CSV table of C-alpha atoms in Angstrom, one decimal:
chain,number,residue,atom,x,y,z
A,67,PRO,CA,87.6,27.3,24.4
A,68,SER,CA,85.7,24.3,25.4
A,69,LYS,CA,86.7,20.6,25.8
A,70,VAL,CA,83.1,19.5,25.3
A,71,THR,CA,83.1,16.5,23.0
A,72,ILE,CA,80.2,15.7,20.3
A,73,GLY,CA,79.1,12.7,22.4
A,74,GLU,CA,78.7,15.1,25.5
A,75,LEU,CA,77.2,17.6,23.7
A,76,LEU,CA,74.4,15.1,22.4
A,77,ASP,CA,73.8,13.7,26.1
A,78,THR,CA,73.3,17.2,27.5
A,79,TRP,CA,71.2,18.0,24.4
A,80,LEU,CA,69.1,15.2,24.7
A,81,LEU,CA,68.6,15.4,28.5
A,82,GLY,CA,67.4,18.8,28.2
A,83,ALA,CA,64.8,17.6,25.4
A,84,ARG,CA,62.4,16.9,28.2
A,85,ASP,CA,59.1,17.2,26.0
A,86,LEU,CA,60.0,14.5,23.6
A,87,LYS,CA,57.9,11.5,23.2
A,88,ALA,CA,59.5,8.3,24.2
A,89,THR,CA,59.1,7.1,20.5
A,90,THR,CA,60.9,10.2,19.3
A,91,ARG,CA,63.7,10.1,22.0
A,92,HIS,CA,64.3,6.5,20.8
A,93,GLY,CA,64.6,7.4,17.4
A,94,TYR,CA,66.8,10.2,17.9
A,95,GLN,CA,69.2,7.7,19.9
A,96,VAL,CA,69.0,5.3,17.0
A,97,HIS,CA,69.6,7.9,14.8
A,98,LEU,CA,72.7,9.1,16.9
A,99,LYS,CA,74.4,5.6,17.1
A,100,PRO,CA,76.6,5.9,14.1
A,101,VAL,CA,77.4,9.6,14.8
A,102,ARG,CA,78.7,8.7,18.2
A,103,ALA,CA,80.5,6.0,17.0
A,104,ARG,CA,82.5,7.9,14.3
A,105,LEU,CA,82.5,11.5,15.9
A,106,GLY,CA,81.6,10.7,19.6
A,107,ASN,CA,85.1,11.7,20.9
A,108,VAL,CA,85.8,14.8,18.6
A,109,SER,CA,85.7,18.0,20.2
A,110,VAL,CA,82.6,20.3,19.6
A,111,GLN,CA,84.7,22.8,18.7
A,112,ALA,CA,87.3,21.0,16.3
A,113,LEU,CA,84.3,19.5,14.4
A,114,ALA,CA,85.0,20.3,10.7
A,115,LYS,CA,82.8,20.1,7.7
A,116,ALA,CA,85.2,17.5,6.5
A,117,ASP,CA,84.5,15.1,9.5
A,118,VAL,CA,80.5,15.3,8.8
A,119,GLU,CA,81.6,14.6,5.1
A,120,SER,CA,83.3,11.8,6.4
A,121,LEU,CA,80.6,10.5,8.3
A,122,VAL,CA,78.0,10.8,5.6
A,123,GLU,CA,80.2,8.8,3.5
A,124,HIS,CA,80.9,6.2,6.1
A,125,MET,CA,77.2,5.7,6.6
A,126,LEU,CA,75.9,5.2,2.7
A,127,THR,CA,78.7,2.8,2.4
A,128,THR,CA,78.5,0.5,5.5
A,129,GLY,CA,76.0,-0.7,7.8
A,130,GLY,CA,72.3,-1.4,6.4
A,131,ARG,CA,70.3,-4.6,6.1
A,132,ASN,CA,72.9,-5.9,3.7
A,133,GLY,CA,75.9,-4.1,4.9
A,134,LYS,CA,76.3,-2.2,1.8
A,135,GLY,CA,75.4,0.9,3.2
A,136,ARG,CA,72.5,2.9,4.8
A,137,ALA,CA,69.5,4.2,3.3
A,138,ALA,CA,69.8,7.8,2.2
A,139,SER,CA,66.7,8.6,4.5
A,140,THR,CA,68.5,7.3,7.6
A,141,VAL,CA,71.6,9.2,6.7
A,142,ARG,CA,69.4,12.4,6.3
A,143,GLN,CA,67.7,11.9,9.8
A,144,ALA,CA,71.2,11.5,11.4
A,145,LEU,CA,72.1,14.8,10.0
A,146,ILE,CA,69.1,16.3,11.0
A,147,VAL,CA,69.3,15.4,14.5
A,148,LEU,CA,72.9,16.2,14.8
A,149,GLU,CA,72.1,19.5,13.3
A,150,GLN,CA,69.5,20.2,16.1
A,151,ALA,CA,72.1,19.3,18.9
A,152,ILE,CA,75.0,21.5,16.9
A,153,ASP,CA,72.5,24.4,16.8
A,154,ASP,CA,72.0,24.2,20.6
A,155,ALA,CA,76.0,24.4,21.1
A,156,VAL,CA,75.7,27.7,18.7
A,157,ARG,CA,72.9,29.0,20.9
A,158,GLN,CA,75.1,28.4,24.1
A,159,GLY,CA,78.2,30.0,22.3
A,160,ILE,CA,80.2,27.2,22.3
A,161,LEU,CA,80.3,27.5,18.4
A,162,ALA,CA,80.1,30.5,16.3
A,163,ARG,CA,78.4,28.5,13.2
A,164,ASN,CA,76.9,25.0,12.4
A,165,VAL,CA,78.9,23.1,10.1
A,166,VAL,CA,76.5,20.3,9.7
A,167,ARG,CA,74.3,22.9,7.7
A,168,LEU,CA,77.2,23.1,5.1
A,169,VAL,CA,76.7,19.5,4.2
A,170,ALA,CA,74.4,18.4,1.6
A,171,LYS,CA,72.0,15.8,2.5
A,172,PRO,CA,71.8,12.7,0.5
A,173,ARG,CA,69.3,12.7,-2.2
A,174,LEU,CA,66.1,10.8,-1.4
A,175,ILE,CA,64.7,8.4,-4.1
A,176,ARG,CA,61.1,8.4,-3.8
A,177,HIS,CA,59.7,4.8,-5.0
A,178,GLU,CA,56.5,4.4,-6.7
A,179,MET,CA,53.6,3.5,-4.1
A,180,ARG,CA,52.4,0.0,-4.1
A,181,ILE,CA,48.6,0.2,-3.8
A,182,TRP,CA,45.5,-1.9,-4.4
A,183,THR,CA,42.5,-1.1,-6.7
A,184,ALA,CA,39.3,-0.9,-5.4
A,185,PRO,CA,38.2,-4.4,-6.6
A,186,GLN,CA,41.5,-5.7,-4.8
A,187,LEU,CA,40.5,-4.0,-1.6
A,188,ALA,CA,37.0,-5.6,-2.0
A,189,ALA,CA,38.7,-8.8,-2.1
A,190,PHE,CA,41.0,-8.4,0.9
A,191,LEU,CA,37.9,-7.4,2.8
A,192,GLU,CA,36.1,-10.3,2.0
A,193,THR,CA,38.7,-12.8,2.9
A,194,ALA,CA,39.2,-10.8,6.1
A,195,LYS,CA,35.3,-11.8,7.0
A,196,ALA,CA,36.8,-15.1,8.4
A,197,ASP,CA,39.4,-13.5,10.8
A,198,ARG,CA,38.2,-12.8,14.0
A,199,LEU,CA,39.4,-9.1,13.9
A,200,SER,CA,37.4,-8.5,10.5
A,201,ALA,CA,35.8,-5.4,12.0
A,202,LEU,CA,39.3,-4.0,12.7
A,203,TRP,CA,40.3,-4.8,9.2
A,204,ARG,CA,37.5,-2.9,7.5
A,205,ILE,CA,38.4,0.0,10.1
A,206,THR,CA,41.8,-0.1,9.1
A,207,ALA,CA,41.3,-0.4,5.3
A,208,LEU,CA,38.4,2.2,4.9
A,209,GLY,CA,39.7,4.8,7.6
A,210,GLY,CA,43.4,4.8,6.6
A,211,LEU,CA,44.7,3.8,10.3
A,212,ARG,CA,48.2,3.3,10.9
A,213,ARG,CA,49.0,-0.1,12.5
A,214,GLY,CA,49.8,1.8,15.8
A,215,GLU,CA,46.5,3.6,15.7
A,216,ALA,CA,44.4,0.3,14.8
A,217,THR,CA,46.2,-1.7,17.4
A,218,GLY,CA,45.6,1.2,20.1
A,219,LEU,CA,41.9,1.4,19.4
A,220,ARG,CA,39.5,0.9,22.9
A,221,TRP,CA,36.0,-0.1,22.7
A,222,VAL,CA,35.5,3.2,24.8
A,223,ASP,CA,36.8,5.1,21.8
A,224,VAL,CA,33.7,3.9,19.6
A,225,ASP,CA,30.6,6.3,19.5
A,226,TRP,CA,27.9,3.9,18.7
A,227,GLU,CA,25.3,6.5,18.5
A,228,ALA,CA,27.2,8.6,15.7
A,229,SER,CA,29.0,5.7,14.1
A,230,GLN,CA,32.5,6.9,14.9
A,231,ILE,CA,35.7,6.2,16.2
A,232,ARG,CA,38.2,8.3,17.9
A,233,ILE,CA,41.7,8.1,17.6
A,234,VAL,CA,43.4,9.3,20.7
A,235,GLN,CA,46.2,6.8,21.4
A,236,THR,CA,48.6,4.5,19.6
A,237,ARG,CA,50.8,1.5,20.6
A,238,VAL,CA,54.3,1.6,18.9
A,239,PRO,CA,57.3,-0.3,19.5
A,240,VAL,CA,60.1,1.6,21.4
A,241,GLY,CA,63.3,-0.8,21.8
A,242,ASN,CA,62.0,-4.1,23.0
A,243,GLU,CA,58.9,-3.0,24.3
A,244,ILE,CA,55.4,-1.8,23.4
A,245,VAL,CA,54.7,1.7,24.3
A,246,THR,CA,51.2,3.4,24.5
A,247,ASP,CA,51.5,7.2,23.6
A,248,GLU,CA,49.4,10.0,22.0
A,249,PRO,CA,49.7,10.7,18.5
A,250,LYS,CA,52.1,12.8,17.2
A,251,THR,CA,50.5,16.0,16.3
A,252,ALA,CA,47.2,17.5,17.3
A,253,ALA,CA,45.5,16.6,13.7
A,254,GLY,CA,46.4,12.9,14.6
A,255,ARG,CA,44.0,13.1,17.4
A,256,ARG,CA,40.5,12.7,15.3
A,257,THR,CA,37.4,11.4,14.6
A,258,VAL,CA,36.6,8.8,11.7
A,259,ASP,CA,33.4,8.0,10.5
A,260,ILE,CA,32.5,4.3,10.1
A,261,ASP,CA,30.2,2.6,7.7
A,262,PRO,CA,26.9,0.5,9.0
A,263,GLN,CA,28.4,-2.7,7.9
A,264,THR,CA,31.9,-2.0,9.9
A,265,LEU,CA,29.5,-1.0,12.7
A,266,ALA,CA,27.4,-4.3,12.7
A,267,ALA,CA,30.8,-6.1,12.6
A,268,LEU,CA,32.3,-4.3,15.7
A,269,ARG,CA,29.1,-5.6,17.7
A,270,VAL,CA,29.9,-8.9,16.4
A,271,LEU,CA,33.3,-8.7,17.9
A,272,ARG,CA,32.2,-7.0,20.9
A,273,ARG,CA,29.8,-9.8,21.8
A,274,GLN,CA,32.6,-12.3,20.8
A,275,GLN,CA,34.8,-10.8,23.3
A,276,VAL,CA,32.3,-10.8,26.1
A,277,GLU,CA,31.7,-14.6,25.5
A,278,GLU,CA,35.6,-15.1,25.5
A,279,ARG,CA,35.9,-13.2,28.7
A,280,LEU,CA,33.3,-15.2,30.6
A,281,ALA,CA,35.1,-18.6,29.0
A,282,ALA,CA,38.5,-17.5,30.3
A,283,GLY,CA,37.4,-16.5,33.8
A,284,PRO,CA,39.9,-14.7,36.0
A,285,GLY,CA,42.8,-15.5,33.2
A,286,TYR,CA,41.4,-12.9,30.8
A,287,LEU,CA,43.4,-9.9,30.9
A,288,GLU,CA,41.3,-6.6,30.7
A,289,THR,CA,43.0,-4.0,28.7
A,290,GLY,CA,40.0,-2.3,26.9
A,291,LEU,CA,41.6,-2.6,23.8
A,292,ILE,CA,39.8,-4.0,20.6
A,293,ALA,CA,43.0,-5.9,19.1
A,294,VAL,CA,43.2,-8.7,21.4
A,295,ASP,CA,43.2,-12.1,21.5
A,296,ALA,CA,40.8,-14.7,22.9
A,297,LEU,CA,42.5,-14.3,26.3
A,298,GLY,CA,42.5,-10.4,26.3
A,299,ALA,CA,46.3,-10.2,25.5
A,300,PRO,CA,47.0,-7.0,23.3
A,301,ILE,CA,48.2,-8.1,19.6
A,302,ASP,CA,51.4,-6.7,19.1
A,303,PRO,CA,51.6,-4.1,15.9
A,304,ALA,CA,54.2,-6.3,14.1
A,305,ALA,CA,51.8,-9.4,14.6
A,306,PHE,CA,49.2,-7.4,13.3
A,307,ALA,CA,51.0,-6.5,10.1
A,308,ASN,CA,52.1,-10.2,9.7
A,309,ARG,CA,48.3,-11.0,10.3
A,310,PHE,CA,47.5,-8.8,7.2
A,311,ALA,CA,50.4,-10.5,5.3
A,312,ARG,CA,48.7,-13.9,5.9
A,313,LEU,CA,45.4,-12.5,4.7
A,314,THR,CA,46.8,-11.2,2.0
A,315,ARG,CA,48.3,-14.4,0.4
A,316,GLU,CA,45.0,-16.1,1.5
A,317,ALA,CA,42.8,-13.6,-0.9
A,318,GLY,CA,45.6,-14.1,-3.9
A,319,LEU,CA,46.5,-10.2,-3.9
A,320,PRO,CA,49.7,-8.7,-4.8
A,321,LEU,CA,51.9,-8.3,-1.4
A,322,ILE,CA,51.8,-5.0,-0.2
A,323,ARG,CA,52.7,-3.6,3.3
A,324,LEU,CA,50.4,-2.9,6.0
A,325,HIS,CA,50.8,0.6,5.9
A,326,ASP,CA,50.0,0.6,2.1
A,327,LEU,CA,46.6,-0.2,3.1
A,328,ARG,CA,46.7,3.4,4.3
A,329,HIS,CA,48.2,4.6,1.0
A,330,THR,CA,45.3,2.5,-0.9
A,331,ALA,CA,42.4,4.2,1.2
A,332,ALA,CA,43.6,7.7,0.3
A,333,SER,CA,44.5,7.3,-3.2
A,334,LEU,CA,41.2,5.7,-3.8
A,335,MET,CA,39.5,8.5,-2.3
A,336,HIS,CA,41.4,11.0,-4.2
A,337,GLU,CA,41.1,9.2,-7.4
A,338,SER,CA,37.1,9.1,-6.8
A,339,GLY,CA,37.0,12.8,-7.6
A,340,GLU,CA,34.6,12.9,-4.8
A,341,VAL,CA,36.5,13.5,-1.7
A,342,SER,CA,38.6,16.6,-1.2
A,343,LEU,CA,42.2,16.9,-0.3
A,344,ARG,CA,41.4,18.6,2.9
A,345,THR,CA,39.0,15.9,3.9
A,346,ILE,CA,41.5,13.2,3.0
A,347,ALA,CA,44.0,14.8,5.2
A,348,SER,CA,41.5,15.2,8.0
A,349,ILE,CA,40.6,11.6,7.9
A,350,LEU,CA,44.5,10.7,7.6
A,351,GLY,CA,45.4,13.0,10.5
A,352,HIS,CA,47.7,15.1,8.4
A,353,ALA,CA,48.1,18.5,9.6
A,354,ASP,CA,49.0,20.0,6.3
A,355,PRO,CA,46.9,19.2,3.2
A,356,ALA,CA,49.7,20.0,1.0
A,357,PHE,CA,51.7,17.3,2.4
A,358,THR,CA,48.5,15.0,1.4
A,359,LEU,CA,48.6,16.5,-2.0
A,360,ARG,CA,52.2,15.8,-2.3
A,361,THR,CA,51.9,12.1,-1.1
A,362,TYR,CA,48.5,11.3,-3.0
A,363,GLY,CA,48.4,13.7,-6.0
A,364,HIS,CA,49.6,11.2,-8.3
A,365,ALA,CA,47.4,9.0,-10.7
A,366,SER,CA,47.1,5.5,-10.8
A,367,ASP,CA,47.6,3.5,-14.3
A,368,GLU,CA,43.7,3.1,-14.2
A,369,ALA,CA,43.1,6.8,-13.9
A,370,LYS,CA,46.1,7.7,-16.7
A,371,LYS,CA,44.3,5.4,-19.1
A,372,ALA,CA,40.6,6.7,-18.5
A,373,ALA,CA,42.3,10.3,-18.8
A,374,THR,CA,43.9,9.3,-22.1
A,375,ALA,CA,40.7,7.6,-23.7
A,376,THR,CA,39.0,11.0,-22.6
A,377,LEU,CA,41.5,13.1,-24.5
A,378,ALA,CA,41.2,10.9,-27.6
A,379,THR,CA,37.3,11.0,-27.3
A,380,LEU,CA,37.4,15.0,-27.5
A,381,VAL,CA,39.7,14.7,-30.4
A,382,ARG,CA,37.3,12.7,-32.3
A,383,MET,CA,34.7,14.7,-31.7
């Protein structure tokens, strides 16, 4: 018999998970908040499948942005983390089995990806030329970078001779602060080639930052980052996303998320038929090309029209 509660188990489990990245640990704590509120005082040995089912129903019908329930993905994440903690209790001999595994996770609803066409991407880059970070927009759009990777780029990560950039760190929000960390996976640490036009834009930005540093004098903040303002202060990833939205509106383009710029790059490379999925996975930092296929192995409206037209032509022959 044990008097350990769910809340106490979660505390000791998180304490023992010393290798978790700060961002992952914060994510776990966020996911476990509704679990603690609903089941925190329940004895681990008294936890029943019905308790977990009640938790799922509660999360699906309360909370969230509009108060009408949390997303299925949010509920699934909470169950996955709770499952891991209960697994630890089983290994310790506190429990004979993990009842969380008996509960069906909410089904995910996959929404259609919103991406730009090649002309739309070109129009965005043309508009972004007037922005002081135009070089970074080119790298983000053509290299498929995440916003944390783009805002975490440093000048030492640029290989001017090889025309490449190295993705070795990322800047992500953790609670109320921005944390600089390594990419989540080994595949995330990668090298991305950049074209001559992007390299030239980077040289212009570097010269501009040198001039800004001289003008600011002692007030300039030395960070070594590429994404900084005129005084050297790092640009917040959220502010970077807001800046993207502003440039999108200026270009008169359909509004998409900054992360959809990454989807756009991958989809356009895939639909060209000239870039292998393994290469796309390497560029994006995916460890498994199968994930890349599942994510980007769809056809755009243009590709489907072209395929239909091709088939019609073959039939007429």
